Amino acid sequence: MSKEGKSMTEVIQISAAEAVSRIRKTYPVIPDAAVILGSGVNVLEGLQNSIVLSYTDLFGHAPSVAGHSGTLTIGRLGSGASDPLVAVFRGRFHLYEGYSWDMVSLGARTVVEWGVPNLFVTNAAGGLNLDFNVGDLMVLTGYRDHLSPKWKSEGLLPAVMAPATVCANKQTEKLLTVGAKLAGEDSRFRALKQGVYAGLLGPSYETMAEIDMLRKLNCDAVGMSTVPELLVCQSSKTACCAVSVITNVWKPDEVMGGHEEVLEASKAASRRLDLLFRRILVEK
Ligand code: HPA
């Protein structure tokens, strides 16, 4: 149920074309890149000559999970007319909240429809790789789709049997190259991790049996989003790449935090992510 007590399936659907037409009325220029931010991840504040649209005005509905403000900001990284123009979507809709696939993919579909060439997606994720630490940033080099609605009728076995999808594009390579440069230049910039992300439905965190299974499937992190955005962009002209903020690591003796802890760890990592995105956007 939503805040208004309505079933999520009753949320009025707005098409991506309608969302783009609403954006164009306020901002006629197509950005160089878009960013979709997950739980508590906040980057690219203080854009120049910016405009802000609420998700309510844009999509007809606002996200309800804490840490998601539900706004789109469009602005430039600097004050010059040739400085990179970025669209930052703060917040997303999740399947675990009861939203439809159309609704959870609407942000990415809007970016594609708008003709934005690059999309950076972020999420909060649990670390499965025991070399990971809380606050690490993991660039997705692949992902497993364990959340698409089709598995409800087919069962999860085909998802488990399928190989991971590789995230291979120039932006993913650039994330890794620029991340390595930053780590070499500044000792406070922790080296980036990379690995395979498993997208599960949630809303509960995983059982230990699921964690064991995901490790056997060579997954490095687990979360409840991002796969819809990657799937939408796969068959489009928008190059999509993704970064996970590791907010907890699945170790036998580790105490798991709740949503507050997730927000705390995301905040510390956001500063490094901010540096990374700004550098990527200015480097040709
Ligand atoms: N599992 C699923 N989603 C998450 C996790 C996790 O461990 N941590 C943050 N989001």
PDB file of C-alpha atoms and ligand atoms in Angstrom:
ATOM      1  CA  MET A   1       0.000   0.000   0.000  1.00  0.00           C
ATOM      2  CA  SER A   2       1.200   3.518  -0.747  1.00  0.00           C
ATOM      3  CA  LYS A   3       1.224   6.454   1.691  1.00  0.00           C
ATOM      4  CA  GLU A   4      -2.220   7.432   0.408  1.00  0.00           C
ATOM      5  CA  GLY A   5      -3.472   3.930   1.209  1.00  0.00           C
ATOM      6  CA  LYS A   6      -3.826   3.050  -2.466  1.00  0.00           C
ATOM      7  CA  SER A   7      -2.612  -0.243  -3.856  1.00  0.00           C
ATOM      8  CA  MET A   8       0.564   0.344  -5.905  1.00  0.00           C
ATOM      9  CA  THR A   9      -1.072  -1.228  -8.912  1.00  0.00           C
ATOM     10  CA  GLU A  10      -3.493   1.727  -8.881  1.00  0.00           C
ATOM     11  CA  VAL A  11      -0.646   4.237  -9.435  1.00  0.00           C
ATOM     12  CA  ILE A  12      -1.482   6.129 -12.608  1.00  0.00           C
ATOM     13  CA  GLN A  13       0.999   5.242 -15.308  1.00  0.00           C
ATOM     14  CA  ILE A  14       2.719   8.017 -17.202  1.00  0.00           C
ATOM     15  CA  SER A  15       4.535   7.055 -20.392  1.00  0.00           C
ATOM     16  CA  ALA A  16       8.229   7.836 -20.853  1.00  0.00           C
ATOM     17  CA  ALA A  17       7.224  10.029 -23.827  1.00  0.00           C
ATOM     18  CA  GLU A  18       4.898  12.038 -21.571  1.00  0.00           C
ATOM     19  CA  ALA A  19       7.658  12.393 -18.924  1.00  0.00           C
ATOM     20  CA  VAL A  20      10.091  13.646 -21.602  1.00  0.00           C
ATOM     21  CA  SER A  21       7.546  16.127 -22.920  1.00  0.00           C
ATOM     22  CA  ARG A  22       7.103  17.469 -19.349  1.00  0.00           C
ATOM     23  CA  ILE A  23      10.906  17.825 -19.001  1.00  0.00           C
ATOM     24  CA  ARG A  24      11.270  19.542 -22.387  1.00  0.00           C
ATOM     25  CA  LYS A  25       8.724  22.177 -21.425  1.00  0.00           C
ATOM     26  CA  THR A  26      11.058  23.222 -18.592  1.00  0.00           C
ATOM     27  CA  TYR A  27      14.466  22.344 -20.068  1.00  0.00           C
ATOM     28  CA  PRO A  28      14.852  22.005 -23.844  1.00  0.00           C
ATOM     29  CA  VAL A  29      18.501  20.770 -24.004  1.00  0.00           C
ATOM     30  CA  ILE A  30      19.432  17.051 -23.957  1.00  0.00           C
ATOM     31  CA  PRO A  31      21.995  16.335 -21.188  1.00  0.00           C
ATOM     32  CA  ASP A  32      25.372  14.684 -21.806  1.00  0.00           C
ATOM     33  CA  ALA A  33      24.648  12.180 -19.053  1.00  0.00           C
ATOM     34  CA  ALA A  34      21.995  11.124 -16.557  1.00  0.00           C
ATOM     35  CA  VAL A  35      22.470   9.612 -13.100  1.00  0.00           C
ATOM     36  CA  ILE A  36      19.905   7.571 -11.138  1.00  0.00           C
ATOM     37  CA  LEU A  37      20.714   7.542  -7.426  1.00  0.00           C
ATOM     38  CA  GLY A  38      19.799   4.765  -4.987  1.00  0.00           C
ATOM     39  CA  SER A  39      19.181   4.706  -1.203  1.00  0.00           C
ATOM     40  CA  GLY A  40      20.991   7.543   0.570  1.00  0.00           C
ATOM     41  CA  VAL A  41      23.550   7.948  -2.238  1.00  0.00           C
ATOM     42  CA  ASN A  42      23.964  11.637  -2.910  1.00  0.00           C
ATOM     43  CA  VAL A  43      26.303  13.111  -5.496  1.00  0.00           C
ATOM     44  CA  LEU A  44      26.484  16.042  -7.928  1.00  0.00           C
ATOM     45  CA  GLU A  45      24.991  18.628  -5.572  1.00  0.00           C
ATOM     46  CA  GLY A  46      25.290  22.289  -6.534  1.00  0.00           C
ATOM     47  CA  LEU A  47      24.902  21.999 -10.298  1.00  0.00           C
ATOM     48  CA  GLN A  48      25.000  25.396 -12.041  1.00  0.00           C
ATOM     49  CA  ASN A  49      22.004  27.072 -13.675  1.00  0.00           C
ATOM     50  CA  SER A  50      19.928  24.129 -12.513  1.00  0.00           C
ATOM     51  CA  ILE A  51      16.235  23.416 -12.488  1.00  0.00           C
ATOM     52  CA  VAL A  52      14.466  20.904 -10.214  1.00  0.00           C
ATOM     53  CA  LEU A  53      11.360  18.879 -11.051  1.00  0.00           C
ATOM     54  CA  SER A  54       9.581  16.716  -8.483  1.00  0.00           C
ATOM     55  CA  TYR A  55       8.785  13.105  -9.370  1.00  0.00           C
ATOM     56  CA  THR A  56       5.169  13.969  -8.633  1.00  0.00           C
ATOM     57  CA  ASP A  57       5.192  16.542 -11.436  1.00  0.00           C
ATOM     58  CA  LEU A  58       7.317  14.366 -13.692  1.00  0.00           C
ATOM     59  CA  PHE A  59       6.000  10.839 -13.123  1.00  0.00           C
ATOM     60  CA  GLY A  60       2.758  11.606 -11.266  1.00  0.00           C
ATOM     61  CA  HIS A  61       4.063   9.830  -8.148  1.00  0.00           C
ATOM     62  CA  ALA A  62       6.832  10.158  -5.504  1.00  0.00           C
ATOM     63  CA  PRO A  63       8.981   7.322  -4.073  1.00  0.00           C
ATOM     64  CA  SER A  64       8.204   6.410  -0.467  1.00  0.00           C
ATOM     65  CA  VAL A  65      11.446   4.782   0.809  1.00  0.00           C
ATOM     66  CA  ALA A  66      13.585   6.893   3.215  1.00  0.00           C
ATOM     67  CA  GLY A  67      16.731   8.240   1.540  1.00  0.00           C
ATOM     68  CA  HIS A  68      15.023   8.897  -1.795  1.00  0.00           C
ATOM     69  CA  SER A  69      14.001  12.512  -2.304  1.00  0.00           C
ATOM     70  CA  GLY A  70      12.137  12.019  -5.580  1.00  0.00           C
ATOM     71  CA  THR A  71      13.480  14.880  -7.661  1.00  0.00           C
ATOM     72  CA  LEU A  72      15.127  15.390 -11.029  1.00  0.00           C
ATOM     73  CA  THR A  73      17.802  18.116 -11.134  1.00  0.00           C
ATOM     74  CA  ILE A  74      19.184  19.257 -14.493  1.00  0.00           C
ATOM     75  CA  GLY A  75      22.238  21.504 -14.485  1.00  0.00           C
ATOM     76  CA  ARG A  76      25.851  22.013 -15.555  1.00  0.00           C
ATOM     77  CA  LEU A  77      29.004  20.955 -13.687  1.00  0.00           C
ATOM     78  CA  GLY A  78      30.407  24.476 -14.099  1.00  0.00           C
ATOM     79  CA  SER A  79      29.218  27.926 -15.066  1.00  0.00           C
ATOM     80  CA  GLY A  80      30.358  27.721 -18.711  1.00  0.00           C
ATOM     81  CA  ALA A  81      27.882  26.968 -21.486  1.00  0.00           C
ATOM     82  CA  SER A  82      30.109  24.068 -22.623  1.00  0.00           C
ATOM     83  CA  ASP A  83      30.449  22.484 -19.176  1.00  0.00           C
ATOM     84  CA  PRO A  84      28.876  19.000 -19.048  1.00  0.00           C
ATOM     85  CA  LEU A  85      25.094  19.048 -18.649  1.00  0.00           C
ATOM     86  CA  VAL A  86      23.814  16.385 -16.231  1.00  0.00           C
ATOM     87  CA  ALA A  87      20.376  15.125 -15.192  1.00  0.00           C
ATOM     88  CA  VAL A  88      20.317  13.685 -11.667  1.00  0.00           C
ATOM     89  CA  PHE A  89      17.337  11.501 -10.713  1.00  0.00           C
ATOM     90  CA  ARG A  90      17.266  11.267  -6.912  1.00  0.00           C
ATOM     91  CA  GLY A  91      15.292   8.177  -5.967  1.00  0.00           C
ATOM     92  CA  ARG A  92      13.653   5.257  -7.694  1.00  0.00           C
ATOM     93  CA  PHE A  93      10.656   2.960  -7.452  1.00  0.00           C
ATOM     94  CA  HIS A  94      11.218  -0.668  -6.385  1.00  0.00           C
ATOM     95  CA  LEU A  95       9.438  -3.908  -7.182  1.00  0.00           C
ATOM     96  CA  TYR A  96       9.487  -4.775  -3.456  1.00  0.00           C
ATOM     97  CA  GLU A  97       7.257  -1.771  -2.773  1.00  0.00           C
ATOM     98  CA  GLY A  98       4.655  -3.321  -5.036  1.00  0.00           C
ATOM     99  CA  TYR A  99       5.311  -1.149  -8.104  1.00  0.00           C
ATOM    100  CA  SER A 100       4.904  -2.595 -11.577  1.00  0.00           C
ATOM    101  CA  TRP A 101       7.833  -3.263 -13.917  1.00  0.00           C
ATOM    102  CA  ASP A 102       6.684  -0.264 -15.999  1.00  0.00           C
ATOM    103  CA  MET A 103       6.987   1.969 -12.964  1.00  0.00           C
ATOM    104  CA  VAL A 104      10.407   0.691 -11.790  1.00  0.00           C
ATOM    105  CA  SER A 105      11.833   1.049 -15.290  1.00  0.00           C
ATOM    106  CA  LEU A 106      10.229   4.448 -15.964  1.00  0.00           C
ATOM    107  CA  GLY A 107      13.307   6.499 -14.971  1.00  0.00           C
ATOM    108  CA  ALA A 108      15.606   4.600 -17.346  1.00  0.00           C
ATOM    109  CA  ARG A 109      12.976   4.548 -20.114  1.00  0.00           C
ATOM    110  CA  THR A 110      12.653   8.323 -19.756  1.00  0.00           C
ATOM    111  CA  VAL A 111      16.438   8.733 -20.094  1.00  0.00           C
ATOM    112  CA  VAL A 112      16.440   6.576 -23.248  1.00  0.00           C
ATOM    113  CA  GLU A 113      13.395   8.325 -24.765  1.00  0.00           C
ATOM    114  CA  TRP A 114      15.001  11.697 -24.015  1.00  0.00           C
ATOM    115  CA  GLY A 115      18.067  10.623 -26.064  1.00  0.00           C
ATOM    116  CA  VAL A 116      20.629  10.965 -23.254  1.00  0.00           C
ATOM    117  CA  PRO A 117      23.768   9.083 -24.421  1.00  0.00           C
ATOM    118  CA  ASN A 118      25.079   7.958 -21.021  1.00  0.00           C
ATOM    119  CA  LEU A 119      23.365   6.705 -17.876  1.00  0.00           C
ATOM    120  CA  PHE A 120      25.126   6.080 -14.549  1.00  0.00           C
ATOM    121  CA  VAL A 121      23.111   4.063 -12.032  1.00  0.00           C
ATOM    122  CA  THR A 122      23.923   3.705  -8.324  1.00  0.00           C
ATOM    123  CA  ASN A 123      22.561   1.429  -5.643  1.00  0.00           C
ATOM    124  CA  ALA A 124      23.131   0.267  -2.088  1.00  0.00           C
ATOM    125  CA  ALA A 125      24.181  -3.382  -2.007  1.00  0.00           C
ATOM    126  CA  GLY A 126      25.320  -6.123   0.349  1.00  0.00           C
ATOM    127  CA  GLY A 127      28.834  -7.459  -0.239  1.00  0.00           C
ATOM    128  CA  LEU A 128      29.209 -11.192  -0.916  1.00  0.00           C
ATOM    129  CA  ASN A 129      32.878 -11.028  -1.865  1.00  0.00           C
ATOM    130  CA  LEU A 130      34.846 -11.387   1.381  1.00  0.00           C
ATOM    131  CA  ASP A 131      37.516  -8.970   0.125  1.00  0.00           C
ATOM    132  CA  PHE A 132      34.919  -6.182   0.230  1.00  0.00           C
ATOM    133  CA  ASN A 133      34.509  -3.681   3.081  1.00  0.00           C
ATOM    134  CA  VAL A 134      31.575  -1.508   4.128  1.00  0.00           C
ATOM    135  CA  GLY A 135      31.751   1.745   2.162  1.00  0.00           C
ATOM    136  CA  ASP A 136      33.506   0.216  -0.872  1.00  0.00           C
ATOM    137  CA  LEU A 137      32.352   1.205  -4.353  1.00  0.00           C
ATOM    138  CA  MET A 138      31.883  -1.711  -6.751  1.00  0.00           C
ATOM    139  CA  VAL A 139      31.686  -1.121 -10.503  1.00  0.00           C
ATOM    140  CA  LEU A 140      29.316  -3.655 -12.067  1.00  0.00           C
ATOM    141  CA  THR A 141      31.164  -5.745 -14.631  1.00  0.00           C
ATOM    142  CA  GLY A 142      28.166  -8.080 -14.823  1.00  0.00           C
ATOM    143  CA  TYR A 143      24.759  -8.711 -13.322  1.00  0.00           C
ATOM    144  CA  ARG A 144      22.280 -11.501 -12.645  1.00  0.00           C
ATOM    145  CA  ASP A 145      18.569 -10.910 -13.101  1.00  0.00           C
ATOM    146  CA  HIS A 146      16.714 -12.727 -10.300  1.00  0.00           C
ATOM    147  CA  LEU A 147      13.920 -10.143 -10.106  1.00  0.00           C
ATOM    148  CA  SER A 148      12.161  -9.862 -13.479  1.00  0.00           C
ATOM    149  CA  PRO A 149       8.394 -10.483 -13.199  1.00  0.00           C
ATOM    150  CA  LYS A 150       8.692 -13.349 -15.701  1.00  0.00           C
ATOM    151  CA  TRP A 151      10.342 -15.531 -13.030  1.00  0.00           C
ATOM    152  CA  LYS A 152       7.044 -15.435 -11.091  1.00  0.00           C
ATOM    153  CA  SER A 153       5.446 -17.692 -13.686  1.00  0.00           C
ATOM    154  CA  GLU A 154       8.554 -19.541 -14.875  1.00  0.00           C
ATOM    155  CA  GLY A 155      10.148 -20.114 -11.471  1.00  0.00           C
ATOM    156  CA  LEU A 156      13.648 -18.923 -10.597  1.00  0.00           C
ATOM    157  CA  LEU A 157      15.484 -21.950 -12.035  1.00  0.00           C
ATOM    158  CA  PRO A 158      16.044 -20.438 -15.524  1.00  0.00           C
ATOM    159  CA  ALA A 159      17.465 -17.317 -13.834  1.00  0.00           C
ATOM    160  CA  VAL A 160      19.815 -19.434 -11.749  1.00  0.00           C
ATOM    161  CA  MET A 161      20.911 -21.516 -14.753  1.00  0.00           C
ATOM    162  CA  ALA A 162      21.557 -18.476 -16.981  1.00  0.00           C
ATOM    163  CA  PRO A 163      25.058 -16.977 -17.098  1.00  0.00           C
ATOM    164  CA  ALA A 164      25.573 -13.463 -15.733  1.00  0.00           C
ATOM    165  CA  THR A 165      25.108 -10.685 -18.280  1.00  0.00           C
ATOM    166  CA  VAL A 166      28.341  -8.832 -18.928  1.00  0.00           C
ATOM    167  CA  CYS A 167      28.312  -5.016 -18.526  1.00  0.00           C
ATOM    168  CA  ALA A 168      30.646  -4.168 -21.353  1.00  0.00           C
ATOM    169  CA  ASN A 169      30.653  -0.618 -22.631  1.00  0.00           C
ATOM    170  CA  LYS A 170      32.969   2.377 -22.824  1.00  0.00           C
ATOM    171  CA  GLN A 171      31.467   4.022 -19.735  1.00  0.00           C
ATOM    172  CA  THR A 172      32.107   0.942 -17.567  1.00  0.00           C
ATOM    173  CA  GLU A 173      35.720   0.878 -18.793  1.00  0.00           C
ATOM    174  CA  LYS A 174      35.993   4.614 -18.141  1.00  0.00           C
ATOM    175  CA  LEU A 175      34.685   4.198 -14.576  1.00  0.00           C
ATOM    176  CA  LEU A 176      37.412   1.655 -13.889  1.00  0.00           C
ATOM    177  CA  THR A 177      40.184   3.673 -15.568  1.00  0.00           C
ATOM    178  CA  VAL A 178      39.266   6.968 -13.904  1.00  0.00           C
ATOM    179  CA  GLY A 179      38.767   5.185 -10.545  1.00  0.00           C
ATOM    180  CA  ALA A 180      42.293   3.701 -10.794  1.00  0.00           C
ATOM    181  CA  LYS A 181      43.698   7.161 -11.613  1.00  0.00           C
ATOM    182  CA  LEU A 182      41.970   8.742  -8.614  1.00  0.00           C
ATOM    183  CA  ALA A 183      43.191   5.988  -6.282  1.00  0.00           C
ATOM    184  CA  GLY A 184      46.748   6.597  -7.531  1.00  0.00           C
ATOM    185  CA  GLU A 185      46.491  10.363  -6.991  1.00  0.00           C
ATOM    186  CA  ASP A 186      44.712  10.554  -3.626  1.00  0.00           C
ATOM    187  CA  SER A 187      45.228   8.118  -0.735  1.00  0.00           C
ATOM    188  CA  ARG A 188      41.749   8.987   0.616  1.00  0.00           C
ATOM    189  CA  PHE A 189      40.162   7.614  -2.565  1.00  0.00           C
ATOM    190  CA  ARG A 190      39.774   3.895  -1.882  1.00  0.00           C
ATOM    191  CA  ALA A 191      40.511   1.694  -4.907  1.00  0.00           C
ATOM    192  CA  LEU A 192      37.338   0.690  -6.705  1.00  0.00           C
ATOM    193  CA  LYS A 193      36.122  -2.881  -6.463  1.00  0.00           C
ATOM    194  CA  GLN A 194      34.494  -4.581  -9.438  1.00  0.00           C
ATOM    195  CA  GLY A 195      32.208  -7.562  -9.764  1.00  0.00           C
ATOM    196  CA  VAL A 196      28.887  -9.188 -10.534  1.00  0.00           C
ATOM    197  CA  TYR A 197      25.689  -7.773  -8.973  1.00  0.00           C
ATOM    198  CA  ALA A 198      22.699 -10.000  -8.254  1.00  0.00           C
ATOM    199  CA  GLY A 199      19.342  -8.211  -8.378  1.00  0.00           C
ATOM    200  CA  LEU A 200      16.802  -9.918  -6.093  1.00  0.00           C
ATOM    201  CA  LEU A 201      13.190  -8.998  -5.442  1.00  0.00           C
ATOM    202  CA  GLY A 202      13.385  -8.339  -1.659  1.00  0.00           C
ATOM    203  CA  PRO A 203      12.077  -6.682   0.435  1.00  0.00           C
ATOM    204  CA  SER A 204      13.783  -8.883   3.064  1.00  0.00           C
ATOM    205  CA  TYR A 205      17.524  -9.240   3.037  1.00  0.00           C
ATOM    206  CA  GLU A 206      18.689 -12.671   1.949  1.00  0.00           C
ATOM    207  CA  THR A 207      18.643 -15.914   3.909  1.00  0.00           C
ATOM    208  CA  MET A 208      22.047 -17.577   4.443  1.00  0.00           C
ATOM    209  CA  ALA A 209      20.993 -20.249   1.930  1.00  0.00           C
ATOM    210  CA  GLU A 210      20.480 -17.532  -0.692  1.00  0.00           C
ATOM    211  CA  ILE A 211      23.821 -15.956   0.197  1.00  0.00           C
ATOM    212  CA  ASP A 212      25.543 -19.348  -0.241  1.00  0.00           C
ATOM    213  CA  MET A 213      23.800 -19.828  -3.595  1.00  0.00           C
ATOM    214  CA  LEU A 214      24.757 -16.351  -4.857  1.00  0.00           C
ATOM    215  CA  ARG A 215      28.386 -16.953  -3.861  1.00  0.00           C
ATOM    216  CA  LYS A 216      28.331 -20.271  -5.771  1.00  0.00           C
ATOM    217  CA  LEU A 217      27.034 -18.290  -8.757  1.00  0.00           C
ATOM    218  CA  ASN A 218      30.119 -16.045  -8.451  1.00  0.00           C
ATOM    219  CA  CYS A 219      28.176 -12.944  -7.431  1.00  0.00           C
ATOM    220  CA  ASP A 220      30.082 -10.238  -5.571  1.00  0.00           C
ATOM    221  CA  ALA A 221      27.179  -8.089  -4.342  1.00  0.00           C
ATOM    222  CA  VAL A 222      23.419  -8.316  -3.900  1.00  0.00           C
ATOM    223  CA  GLY A 223      20.683  -5.682  -4.034  1.00  0.00           C
ATOM    224  CA  MET A 224      17.096  -5.039  -5.078  1.00  0.00           C
ATOM    225  CA  SER A 225      17.363  -2.602  -7.975  1.00  0.00           C
ATOM    226  CA  THR A 226      19.487  -1.547 -10.993  1.00  0.00           C
ATOM    227  CA  VAL A 227      18.759  -4.625 -13.136  1.00  0.00           C
ATOM    228  CA  PRO A 228      15.637  -2.937 -14.630  1.00  0.00           C
ATOM    229  CA  GLU A 229      17.715   0.091 -15.698  1.00  0.00           C
ATOM    230  CA  LEU A 230      20.461  -2.111 -17.194  1.00  0.00           C
ATOM    231  CA  LEU A 231      17.903  -4.212 -19.080  1.00  0.00           C
ATOM    232  CA  VAL A 232      16.126  -1.135 -20.486  1.00  0.00           C
ATOM    233  CA  CYS A 233      19.380   0.340 -21.799  1.00  0.00           C
ATOM    234  CA  GLN A 234      20.709  -2.930 -23.257  1.00  0.00           C
ATOM    235  CA  SER A 235      18.628  -2.554 -26.406  1.00  0.00           C
ATOM    236  CA  SER A 236      18.998   1.234 -26.677  1.00  0.00           C
ATOM    237  CA  LYS A 237      21.457   3.927 -27.720  1.00  0.00           C
ATOM    238  CA  THR A 238      22.032   4.882 -24.076  1.00  0.00           C
ATOM    239  CA  ALA A 239      25.216   3.354 -22.610  1.00  0.00           C
ATOM    240  CA  CYS A 240      24.404   2.345 -19.032  1.00  0.00           C
ATOM    241  CA  CYS A 241      26.906   1.520 -16.309  1.00  0.00           C
ATOM    242  CA  ALA A 242      26.389   1.015 -12.601  1.00  0.00           C
ATOM    243  CA  VAL A 243      28.155   1.364  -9.258  1.00  0.00           C
ATOM    244  CA  SER A 244      27.154  -0.294  -5.969  1.00  0.00           C
ATOM    245  CA  VAL A 245      27.826   1.263  -2.592  1.00  0.00           C
ATOM    246  CA  ILE A 246      28.597  -1.687  -0.307  1.00  0.00           C
ATOM    247  CA  THR A 247      26.641  -0.961   2.865  1.00  0.00           C
ATOM    248  CA  ASN A 248      27.162  -4.315   4.598  1.00  0.00           C
ATOM    249  CA  VAL A 249      29.265  -7.421   4.013  1.00  0.00           C
ATOM    250  CA  TRP A 250      27.831 -10.896   4.495  1.00  0.00           C
ATOM    251  CA  LYS A 251      30.293 -12.415   6.979  1.00  0.00           C
ATOM    252  CA  PRO A 252      29.185 -15.043   9.537  1.00  0.00           C
ATOM    253  CA  ASP A 253      30.083 -12.896  12.598  1.00  0.00           C
ATOM    254  CA  GLU A 254      29.032  -9.492  11.200  1.00  0.00           C
ATOM    255  CA  VAL A 255      26.041  -7.733  12.788  1.00  0.00           C
ATOM    256  CA  MET A 256      23.712  -6.451  10.081  1.00  0.00           C
ATOM    257  CA  GLY A 257      22.548  -2.847  10.184  1.00  0.00           C
ATOM    258  CA  GLY A 258      19.047  -1.576   9.422  1.00  0.00           C
ATOM    259  CA  HIS A 259      18.062   1.193   7.039  1.00  0.00           C
ATOM    260  CA  GLU A 260      19.795   3.906   9.174  1.00  0.00           C
ATOM    261  CA  GLU A 261      23.155   2.115   8.910  1.00  0.00           C
ATOM    262  CA  VAL A 262      22.644   1.725   5.182  1.00  0.00           C
ATOM    263  CA  LEU A 263      22.187   5.494   4.887  1.00  0.00           C
ATOM    264  CA  GLU A 264      25.288   6.190   7.035  1.00  0.00           C
ATOM    265  CA  ALA A 265      27.637   3.999   4.978  1.00  0.00           C
ATOM    266  CA  SER A 266      26.204   5.414   1.752  1.00  0.00           C
ATOM    267  CA  LYS A 267      26.979   8.954   2.895  1.00  0.00           C
ATOM    268  CA  ALA A 268      30.710   8.272   3.389  1.00  0.00           C
ATOM    269  CA  ALA A 269      30.981   6.536   0.030  1.00  0.00           C
ATOM    270  CA  SER A 270      28.980   9.296  -1.709  1.00  0.00           C
ATOM    271  CA  ARG A 271      31.934  11.706  -1.428  1.00  0.00           C
ATOM    272  CA  ARG A 272      34.199   9.328  -3.333  1.00  0.00           C
ATOM    273  CA  LEU A 273      31.472   8.602  -5.847  1.00  0.00           C
ATOM    274  CA  ASP A 274      30.982  12.332  -6.349  1.00  0.00           C
ATOM    275  CA  LEU A 275      34.693  12.763  -7.184  1.00  0.00           C
ATOM    276  CA  LEU A 276      34.521   9.805  -9.561  1.00  0.00           C
ATOM    277  CA  PHE A 277      31.457  11.042 -11.466  1.00  0.00           C
ATOM    278  CA  ARG A 278      32.718  14.637 -11.764  1.00  0.00           C
ATOM    279  CA  ARG A 279      36.018  13.393 -13.169  1.00  0.00           C
ATOM    280  CA  ILE A 280      34.343  11.030 -15.642  1.00  0.00           C
ATOM    281  CA  LEU A 281      32.008  13.728 -16.866  1.00  0.00           C
ATOM    282  CA  VAL A 282      34.799  16.200 -17.622  1.00  0.00           C
ATOM    283  CA  GLU A 283      37.281  13.695 -19.109  1.00  0.00           C
ATOM    284  CA  LYS A 284      36.755  13.130 -22.816  1.00  0.00           C
TER     285      LYS A 284
HETATM  286  N1  HPA B   1      20.854  -7.337   0.423  1.00  0.00           N
HETATM  287  C1  HPA B   1      19.966  -6.748  -0.413  1.00  0.00           C
HETATM  288  N2  HPA B   1      19.893  -5.439  -0.582  1.00  0.00           N
HETATM  289  C2  HPA B   1      20.763  -4.667   0.097  1.00  0.00           C
HETATM  290  C3  HPA B   1      21.715  -5.222   0.967  1.00  0.00           C
HETATM  291  C4  HPA B   1      21.761  -6.632   1.139  1.00  0.00           C
HETATM  292  O1  HPA B   1      22.568  -7.190   1.900  1.00  0.00           O
HETATM  293  N3  HPA B   1      22.419  -4.176   1.506  1.00  0.00           N
HETATM  294  C5  HPA B   1      21.910  -3.046   0.949  1.00  0.00           C
HETATM  295  N4  HPA B   1      20.911  -3.321   0.111  1.00  0.00           N
END
